[in-house]
Coordinates of C-alpha atoms in Angstrom, one line a residue:
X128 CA -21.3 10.0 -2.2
X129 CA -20.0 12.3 -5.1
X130 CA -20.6 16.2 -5.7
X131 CA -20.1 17.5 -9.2
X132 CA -17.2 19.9 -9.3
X133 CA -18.3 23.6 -9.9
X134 CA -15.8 25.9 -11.7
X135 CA -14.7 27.2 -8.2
X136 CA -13.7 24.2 -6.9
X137 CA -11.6 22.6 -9.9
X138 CA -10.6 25.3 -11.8
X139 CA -6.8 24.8 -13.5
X140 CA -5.4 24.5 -10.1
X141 CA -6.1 20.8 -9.9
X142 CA -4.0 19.2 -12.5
X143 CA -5.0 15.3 -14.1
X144 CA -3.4 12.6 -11.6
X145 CA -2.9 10.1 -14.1
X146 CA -0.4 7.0 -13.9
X147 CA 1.8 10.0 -16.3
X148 CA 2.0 11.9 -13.1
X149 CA 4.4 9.4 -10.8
X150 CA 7.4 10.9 -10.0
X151 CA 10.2 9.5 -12.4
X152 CA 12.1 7.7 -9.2
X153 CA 8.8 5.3 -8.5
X154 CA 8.2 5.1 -12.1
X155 CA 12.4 3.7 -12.4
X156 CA 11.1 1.0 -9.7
X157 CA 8.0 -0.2 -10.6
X158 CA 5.2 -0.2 -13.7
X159 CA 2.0 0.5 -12.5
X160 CA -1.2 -2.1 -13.8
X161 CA -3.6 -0.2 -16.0
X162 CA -6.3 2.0 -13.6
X163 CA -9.4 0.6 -15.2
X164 CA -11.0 3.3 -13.0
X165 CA -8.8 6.8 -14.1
X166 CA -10.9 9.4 -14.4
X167 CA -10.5 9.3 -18.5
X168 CA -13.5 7.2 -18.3
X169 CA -16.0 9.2 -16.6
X170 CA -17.8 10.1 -19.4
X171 CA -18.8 6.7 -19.6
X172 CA -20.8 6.3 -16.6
X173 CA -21.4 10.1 -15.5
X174 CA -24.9 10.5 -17.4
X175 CA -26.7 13.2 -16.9
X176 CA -27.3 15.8 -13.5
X177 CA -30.4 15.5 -13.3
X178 CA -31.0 11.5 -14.5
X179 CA -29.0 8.6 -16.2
X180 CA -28.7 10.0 -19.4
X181 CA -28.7 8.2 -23.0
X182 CA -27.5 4.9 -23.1
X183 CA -28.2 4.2 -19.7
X184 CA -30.5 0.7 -18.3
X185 CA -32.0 1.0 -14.7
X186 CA -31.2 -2.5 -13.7
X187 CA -32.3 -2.1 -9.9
X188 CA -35.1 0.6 -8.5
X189 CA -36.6 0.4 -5.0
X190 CA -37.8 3.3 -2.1
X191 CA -36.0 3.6 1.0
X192 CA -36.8 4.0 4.0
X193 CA -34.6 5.6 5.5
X194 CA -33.7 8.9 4.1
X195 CA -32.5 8.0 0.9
X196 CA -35.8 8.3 -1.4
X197 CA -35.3 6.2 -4.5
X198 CA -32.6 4.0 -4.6
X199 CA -31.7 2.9 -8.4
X200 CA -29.3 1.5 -10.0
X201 CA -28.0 2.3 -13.9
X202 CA -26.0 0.3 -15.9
X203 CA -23.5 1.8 -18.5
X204 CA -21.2 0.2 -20.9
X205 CA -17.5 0.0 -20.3
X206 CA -14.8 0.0 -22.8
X207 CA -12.1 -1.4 -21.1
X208 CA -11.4 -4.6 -20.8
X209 CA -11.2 -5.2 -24.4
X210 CA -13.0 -8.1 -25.5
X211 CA -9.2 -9.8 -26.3
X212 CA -8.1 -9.7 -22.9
X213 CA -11.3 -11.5 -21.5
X214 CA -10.1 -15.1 -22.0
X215 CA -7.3 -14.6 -19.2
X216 CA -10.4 -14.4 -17.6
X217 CA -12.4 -16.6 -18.6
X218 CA -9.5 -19.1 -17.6
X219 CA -9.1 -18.3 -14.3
X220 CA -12.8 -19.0 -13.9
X221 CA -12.4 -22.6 -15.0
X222 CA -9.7 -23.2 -12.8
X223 CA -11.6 -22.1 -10.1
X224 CA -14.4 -24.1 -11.3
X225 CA -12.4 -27.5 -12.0
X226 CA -10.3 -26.2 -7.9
X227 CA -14.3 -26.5 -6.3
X228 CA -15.8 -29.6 -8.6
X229 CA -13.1 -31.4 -9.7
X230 CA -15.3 -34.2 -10.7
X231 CA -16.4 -32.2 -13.6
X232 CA -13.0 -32.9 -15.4
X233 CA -13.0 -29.8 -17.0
X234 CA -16.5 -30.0 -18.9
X235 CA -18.1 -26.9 -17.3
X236 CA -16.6 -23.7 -19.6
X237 CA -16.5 -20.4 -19.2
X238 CA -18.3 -17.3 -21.3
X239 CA -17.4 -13.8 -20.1
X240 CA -19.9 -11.6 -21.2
X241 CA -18.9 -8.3 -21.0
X242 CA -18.4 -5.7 -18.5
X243 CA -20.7 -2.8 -17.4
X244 CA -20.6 0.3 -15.4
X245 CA -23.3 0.1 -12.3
X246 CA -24.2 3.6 -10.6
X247 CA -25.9 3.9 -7.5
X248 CA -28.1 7.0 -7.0
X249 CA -30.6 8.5 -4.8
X250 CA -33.5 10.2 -6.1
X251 CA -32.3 9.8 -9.8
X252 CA -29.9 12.9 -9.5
X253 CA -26.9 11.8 -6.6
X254 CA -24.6 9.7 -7.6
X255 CA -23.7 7.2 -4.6
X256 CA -21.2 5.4 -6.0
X257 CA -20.4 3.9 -8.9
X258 CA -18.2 0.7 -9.7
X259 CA -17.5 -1.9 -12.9
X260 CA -19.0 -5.2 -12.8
X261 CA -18.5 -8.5 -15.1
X262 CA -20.7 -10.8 -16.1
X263 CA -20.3 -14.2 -16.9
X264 CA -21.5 -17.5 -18.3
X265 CA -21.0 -20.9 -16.9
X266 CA -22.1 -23.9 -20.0
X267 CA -21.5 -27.0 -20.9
X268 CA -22.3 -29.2 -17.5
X269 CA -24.5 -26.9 -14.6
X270 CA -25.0 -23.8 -16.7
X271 CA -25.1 -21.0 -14.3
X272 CA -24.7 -16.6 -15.1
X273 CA -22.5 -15.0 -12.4
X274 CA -21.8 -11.4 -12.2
X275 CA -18.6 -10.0 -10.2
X276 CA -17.7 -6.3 -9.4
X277 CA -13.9 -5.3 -9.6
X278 CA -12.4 -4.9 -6.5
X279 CA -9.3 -3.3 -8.1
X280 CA -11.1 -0.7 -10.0
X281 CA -12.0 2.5 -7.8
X282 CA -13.8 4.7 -10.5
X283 CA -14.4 8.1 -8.4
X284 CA -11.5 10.0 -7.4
X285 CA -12.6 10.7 -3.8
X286 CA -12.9 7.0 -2.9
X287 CA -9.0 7.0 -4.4
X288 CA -8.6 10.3 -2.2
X289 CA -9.6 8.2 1.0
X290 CA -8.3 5.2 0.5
X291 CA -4.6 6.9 -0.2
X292 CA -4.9 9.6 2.3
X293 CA -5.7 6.6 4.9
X294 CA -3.0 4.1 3.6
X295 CA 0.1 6.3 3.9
X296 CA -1.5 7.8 7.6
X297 CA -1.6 4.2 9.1
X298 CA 2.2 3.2 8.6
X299 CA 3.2 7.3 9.0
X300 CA 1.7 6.4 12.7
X301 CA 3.9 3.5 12.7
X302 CA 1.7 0.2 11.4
X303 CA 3.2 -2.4 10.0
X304 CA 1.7 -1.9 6.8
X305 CA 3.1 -4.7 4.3
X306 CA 2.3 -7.5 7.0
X307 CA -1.5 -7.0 7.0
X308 CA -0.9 -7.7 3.2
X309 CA 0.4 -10.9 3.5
X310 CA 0.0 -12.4 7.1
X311 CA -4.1 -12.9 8.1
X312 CA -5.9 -11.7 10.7
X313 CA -3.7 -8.6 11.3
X314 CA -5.9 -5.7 10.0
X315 CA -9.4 -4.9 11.5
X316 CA -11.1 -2.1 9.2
X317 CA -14.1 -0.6 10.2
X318 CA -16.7 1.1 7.0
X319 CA -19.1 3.4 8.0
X320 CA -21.7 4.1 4.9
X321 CA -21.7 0.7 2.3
X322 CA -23.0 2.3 -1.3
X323 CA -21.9 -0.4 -3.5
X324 CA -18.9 -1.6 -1.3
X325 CA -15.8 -0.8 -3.2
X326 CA -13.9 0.5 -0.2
X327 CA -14.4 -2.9 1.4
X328 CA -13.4 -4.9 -1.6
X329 CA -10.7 -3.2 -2.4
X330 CA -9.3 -3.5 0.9
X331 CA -10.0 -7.1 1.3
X332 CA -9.1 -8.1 -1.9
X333 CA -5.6 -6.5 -1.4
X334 CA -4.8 -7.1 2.6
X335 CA -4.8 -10.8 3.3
X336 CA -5.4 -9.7 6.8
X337 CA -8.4 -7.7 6.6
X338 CA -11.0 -8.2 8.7
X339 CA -13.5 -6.1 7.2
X340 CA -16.8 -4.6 9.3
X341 CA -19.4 -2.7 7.1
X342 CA -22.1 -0.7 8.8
X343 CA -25.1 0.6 6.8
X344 CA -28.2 1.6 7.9
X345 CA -30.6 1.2 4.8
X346 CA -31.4 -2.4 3.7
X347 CA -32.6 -1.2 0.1
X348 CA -28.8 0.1 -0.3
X349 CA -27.2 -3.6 0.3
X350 CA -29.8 -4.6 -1.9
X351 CA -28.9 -2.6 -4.4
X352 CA -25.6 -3.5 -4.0
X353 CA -26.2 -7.8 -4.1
X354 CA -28.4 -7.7 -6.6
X355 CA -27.1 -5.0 -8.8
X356 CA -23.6 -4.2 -8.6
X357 CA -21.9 -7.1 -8.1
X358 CA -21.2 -8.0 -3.8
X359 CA -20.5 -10.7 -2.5
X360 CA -24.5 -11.7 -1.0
X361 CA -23.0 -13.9 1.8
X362 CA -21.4 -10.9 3.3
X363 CA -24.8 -9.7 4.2
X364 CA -25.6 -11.7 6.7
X365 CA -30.1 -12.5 7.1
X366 CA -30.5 -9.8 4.0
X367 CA -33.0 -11.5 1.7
X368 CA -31.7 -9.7 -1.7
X369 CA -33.5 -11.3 -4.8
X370 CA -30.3 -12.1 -6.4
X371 CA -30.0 -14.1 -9.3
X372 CA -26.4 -15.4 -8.4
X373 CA -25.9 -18.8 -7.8
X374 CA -25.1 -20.5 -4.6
X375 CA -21.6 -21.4 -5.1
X376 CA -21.6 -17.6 -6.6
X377 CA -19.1 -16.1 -3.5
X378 CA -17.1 -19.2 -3.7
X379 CA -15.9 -19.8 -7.3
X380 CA -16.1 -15.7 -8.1
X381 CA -14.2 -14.3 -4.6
X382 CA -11.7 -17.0 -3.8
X383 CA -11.6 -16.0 -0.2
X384 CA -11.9 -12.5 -0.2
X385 CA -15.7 -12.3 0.9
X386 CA -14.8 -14.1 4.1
X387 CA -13.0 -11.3 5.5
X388 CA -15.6 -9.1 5.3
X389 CA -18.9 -8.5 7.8
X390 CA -21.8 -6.5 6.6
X391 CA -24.1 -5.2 9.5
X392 CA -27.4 -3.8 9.0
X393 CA -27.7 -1.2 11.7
X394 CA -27.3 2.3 12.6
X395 CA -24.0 3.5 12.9
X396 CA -24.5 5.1 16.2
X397 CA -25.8 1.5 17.9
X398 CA -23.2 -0.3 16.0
X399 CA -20.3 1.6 17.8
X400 CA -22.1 1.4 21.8
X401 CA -21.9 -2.0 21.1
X402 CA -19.0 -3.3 19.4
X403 CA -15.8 -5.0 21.3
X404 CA -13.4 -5.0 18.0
X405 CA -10.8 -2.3 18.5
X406 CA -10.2 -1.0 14.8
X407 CA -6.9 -0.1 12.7
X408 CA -8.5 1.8 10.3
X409 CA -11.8 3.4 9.7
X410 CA -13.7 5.0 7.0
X411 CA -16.7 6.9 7.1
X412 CA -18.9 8.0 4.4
X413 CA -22.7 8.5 5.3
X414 CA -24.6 11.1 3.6
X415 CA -28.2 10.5 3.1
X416 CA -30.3 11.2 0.1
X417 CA -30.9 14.6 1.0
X418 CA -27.2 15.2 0.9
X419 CA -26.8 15.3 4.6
X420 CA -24.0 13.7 7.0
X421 CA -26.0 13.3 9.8
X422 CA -24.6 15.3 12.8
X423 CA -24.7 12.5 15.6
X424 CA -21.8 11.6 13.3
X425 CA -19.7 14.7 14.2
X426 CA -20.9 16.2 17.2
X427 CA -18.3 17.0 19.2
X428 CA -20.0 15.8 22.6
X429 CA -22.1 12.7 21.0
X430 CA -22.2 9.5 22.2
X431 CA -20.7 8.6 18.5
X432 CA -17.4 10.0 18.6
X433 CA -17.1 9.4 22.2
X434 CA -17.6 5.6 21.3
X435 CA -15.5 5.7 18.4
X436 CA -12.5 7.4 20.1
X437 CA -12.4 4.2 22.2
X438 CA -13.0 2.0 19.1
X439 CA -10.2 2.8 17.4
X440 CA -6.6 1.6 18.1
X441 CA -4.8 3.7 21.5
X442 CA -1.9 4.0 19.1
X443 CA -2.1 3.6 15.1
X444 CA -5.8 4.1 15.0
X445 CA -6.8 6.3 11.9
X446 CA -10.0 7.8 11.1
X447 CA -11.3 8.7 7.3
X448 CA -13.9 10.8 6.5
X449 CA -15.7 11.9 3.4
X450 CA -16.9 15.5 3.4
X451 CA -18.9 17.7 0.6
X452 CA -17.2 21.2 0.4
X453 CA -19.9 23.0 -1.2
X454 CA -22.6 23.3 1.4
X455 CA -21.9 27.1 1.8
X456 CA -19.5 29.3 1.4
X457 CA -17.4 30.3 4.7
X458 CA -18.5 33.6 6.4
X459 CA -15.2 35.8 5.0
X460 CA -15.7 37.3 8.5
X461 CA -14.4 34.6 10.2
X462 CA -10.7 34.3 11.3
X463 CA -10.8 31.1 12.7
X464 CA -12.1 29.1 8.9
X465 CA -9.2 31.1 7.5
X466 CA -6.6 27.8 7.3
X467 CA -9.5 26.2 5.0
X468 CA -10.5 29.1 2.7
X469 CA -7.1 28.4 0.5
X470 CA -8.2 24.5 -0.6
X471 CA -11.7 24.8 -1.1
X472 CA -14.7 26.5 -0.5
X473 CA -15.9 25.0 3.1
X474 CA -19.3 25.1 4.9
X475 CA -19.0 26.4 8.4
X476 CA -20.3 22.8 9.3
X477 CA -17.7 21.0 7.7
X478 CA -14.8 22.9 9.4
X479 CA -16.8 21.9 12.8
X480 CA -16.6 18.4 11.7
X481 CA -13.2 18.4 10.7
X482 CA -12.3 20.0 14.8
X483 CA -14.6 17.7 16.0
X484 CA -12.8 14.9 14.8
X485 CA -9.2 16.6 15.9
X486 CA -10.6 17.2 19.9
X487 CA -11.1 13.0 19.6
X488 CA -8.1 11.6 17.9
X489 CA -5.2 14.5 19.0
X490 CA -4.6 15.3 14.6
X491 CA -6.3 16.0 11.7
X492 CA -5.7 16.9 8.1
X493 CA -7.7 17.2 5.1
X494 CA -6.9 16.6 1.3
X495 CA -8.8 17.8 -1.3
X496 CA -10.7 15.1 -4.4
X497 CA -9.6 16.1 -7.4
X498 CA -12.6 17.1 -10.5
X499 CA -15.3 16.9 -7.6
X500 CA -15.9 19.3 -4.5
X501 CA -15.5 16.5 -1.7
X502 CA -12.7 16.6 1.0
X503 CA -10.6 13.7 2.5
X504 CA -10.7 14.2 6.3
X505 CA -8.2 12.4 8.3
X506 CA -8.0 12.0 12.2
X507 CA -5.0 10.2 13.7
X508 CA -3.1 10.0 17.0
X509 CA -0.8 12.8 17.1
X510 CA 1.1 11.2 19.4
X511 CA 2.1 8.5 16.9
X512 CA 2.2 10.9 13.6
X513 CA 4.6 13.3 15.4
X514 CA 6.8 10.7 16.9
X515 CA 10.6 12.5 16.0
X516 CA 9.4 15.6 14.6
X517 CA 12.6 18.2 15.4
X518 CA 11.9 20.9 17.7
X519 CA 11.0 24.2 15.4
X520 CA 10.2 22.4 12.6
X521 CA 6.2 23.4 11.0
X522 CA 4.1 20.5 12.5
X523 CA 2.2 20.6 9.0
X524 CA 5.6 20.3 7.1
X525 CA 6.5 17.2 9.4
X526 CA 3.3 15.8 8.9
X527 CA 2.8 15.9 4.9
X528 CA 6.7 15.0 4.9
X529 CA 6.0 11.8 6.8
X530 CA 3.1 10.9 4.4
X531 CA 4.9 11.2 1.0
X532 CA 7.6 9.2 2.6
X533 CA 5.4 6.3 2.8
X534 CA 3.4 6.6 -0.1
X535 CA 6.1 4.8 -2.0
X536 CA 5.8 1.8 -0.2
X537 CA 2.1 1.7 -0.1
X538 CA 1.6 2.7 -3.8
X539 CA 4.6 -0.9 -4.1
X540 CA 3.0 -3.0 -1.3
X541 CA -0.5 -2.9 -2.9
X542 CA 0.6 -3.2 -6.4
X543 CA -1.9 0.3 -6.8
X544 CA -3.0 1.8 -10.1
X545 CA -3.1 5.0 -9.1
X546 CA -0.4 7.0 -7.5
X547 CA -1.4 7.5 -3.6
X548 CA 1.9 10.1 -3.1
X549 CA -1.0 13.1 -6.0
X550 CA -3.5 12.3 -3.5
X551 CA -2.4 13.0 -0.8
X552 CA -0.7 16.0 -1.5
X553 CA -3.3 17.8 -3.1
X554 CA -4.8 20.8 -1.3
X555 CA -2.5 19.1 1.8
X556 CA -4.2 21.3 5.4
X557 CA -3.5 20.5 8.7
X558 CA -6.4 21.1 10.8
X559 CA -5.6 23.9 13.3

């Protein structure tokens, strides 16, 4: 979930992180693919505050039940891909097509028909998420219309803020990033909070060993999410969305990458007391409609973190979190928030969530989203993190040092569009 960013929290401090902004030395060793999802583009999809705005088509609307009021989705146009690039497309469809029936000898062909913006939101005014989604046309033998989100197009900066911040902890605590990329079943990844499952996809579609477990509590939000925006519906396992997509829909579209991912219909909370995987990597992002991350999430002496600390590898195991900084300015009164005040302006909840988190894992840090007033939270083993930092060297120096030294190699490993390395150095805080 996003939160508009008020003057106070973008300001001129928080410069564009564009592909114009990698340092010259990556730029010498690699070209970055076009980020379908830079911030440039916003306009197209933000809408309005308080509604979808002009130009906009509600393509899914239902109530929850379980604190997220009215779930709906909009649909926006998107300018990019250009119409000429589509047949590339269109021709990797029919060999995927002709690769699953080749007894059609080619006759089945393939339409794309455009591409669209899809926003999640609760209660018409918060934006959930938002990701781009295809649609396309199958003729000429079993006429079928598919739709596809983008795995490789993160729109929101926050959701680039997480995943980057996450990718260069995991190897900085010494994971063997590059073979979860190519070898399988090497990567267990744990999502807390679905929206419209771009953090999943993206992962699975770029780690070949991803094994990918999605928790979400709300049915109407996977719905949303099936019929609207694109996932993959056999990921959902007994979920009886109304999709339109056809059967062989996950098969001729995903290639693969919707087997590695699990989607679980249950409270987080349960999920964890329960669960025997022990997890590489996790993200968490769970606020409800009402703008709340619930605190069984972050108390300190819960049976959630408690569970969770075990969950999560004794070694590597890093921990994500997505936090709103503008529930309430800090108390100027208080010493101990001081190490936040200078990044953004903090809720005194929020800095008892980020210590919370810390007491469980041994380190945390927190990054600030650029444009919008979330924070990155990120809770590691500090035993790992700090593995040959010099005696008398600043632990937060050694720390943001060890991270930019990897970002390199995630930004190459991953082929990213985005640069990881402006992530994860803006508004850079070690938790104290």
């Amino acid at each position: 979930m996003l939160r508009a960013a008020a003057s106070r929290c973008a300001g001129g401090a928080i410069r564009r992180l564009s592909v114009a902004s990698y340092p010259a030395a990556v730029g010498a060793r690699r070209k970055p693919p076009q980020d379908e999802g830079d911030w440039s583009y916003y306009k197209e999809w933000w809408g309005e505050d308080d509604g979808p705005g002009d130009g906009a088509h509600t393509v899914f609307r239902r109530h929850s039940e379980h604190g997220n009021g009215v779930v709906s989705v909009v649909a926006y146009p998107a300018s990019i891909p250009a119409s000429d690039q589509w047949p590339v497309m269109e021709r990797w469809l029919q060999e995927r097509n002709l690769a699953i029936y080749p007894e059609s000898s080619g006759a089945d062909q393939f339409k794309i028909l455009g591409y669209q913006w899809r926003v999640m939101r609760f209660n018409d005014h918060t934006r959930q998420s938002t990701a781009k989604v295809m649609a396309c046309y199958r003729f000429g033998g079993d006429r079928a219309l598919y739709s596809m989100q983008q795995p490789n197009c993160l729109a929101v900066p926050y959701v680039k803020s997480m995943v980057s911040a996450g990718l260069t902890a995991l190897p900085s605590c010494s994971y063997d990033l590059p073979q979860a990329v190519s070898e399988p079943n090497t990567m267990k990844i744990l999502c807390i909070g679905h929206g419209g499952g771009s953090i999943p996809l993206f992962l699975a579609s770029k780690f070949r060993g991803a094994d990918v477990h999605i928790v979400e509590i709300d049915p109407v939000v996977v719905s949303a999410s099936v019929e609207s925006m694109g996932f993959p519906a056999s990921c959902a396992k007994g979920l009886s969305a109304h999709t339109m997509q056809p059967t062989d829909g996950d098969e001729l579209l995903w290639n693969g990458v919707h087997d590695r991912i699990s989607l679980h219909i249950e409270d987080a909370e349960d999920f964890i007391a329960g669960d025997s995987n022990v997890y590489d990597l996790v993200f968490i992002d769970a606020y409800d409609g009402n703008d709340i991350f619930p605190r069984k999430l972050w108390d300190a002496d819960g049976a959630f973190l408690r569970n969770l600390e075990e969950k999560v590898h004794p070694l590597h195991g890093t921990v994500v979190v997505n936090l709103h900084s503008d529930s309430g300015p800090s108390s100027p009164d208080v010493d101990d928030e001081a190490p936040f005040e200078n990044v953004l302006p903090m809720g005194r909840y929020v800095s008892h969530v980020c210590r919370a988190y810390k007491r469980h894992f041994g380190l945390a840090f927190t990054v600030a989203s650029p444009w919008l007033c979330n924070i990155t939270l990120v809770a590691c083993r500090d035993k790992a993190i700090l593995k040959g930092a010099p005696v008398g060297r600043s632990c937060r120096d050694f720390v943001l040092s060890k991270l930019l030294s990897r970002s390199s190699m995630v930004e190459q490993a991953l082929d990213l569009p985005f640069p990881c390395l402006q992530y994860v150095k803006n508004g850079f805080t070690l938790v104290e």
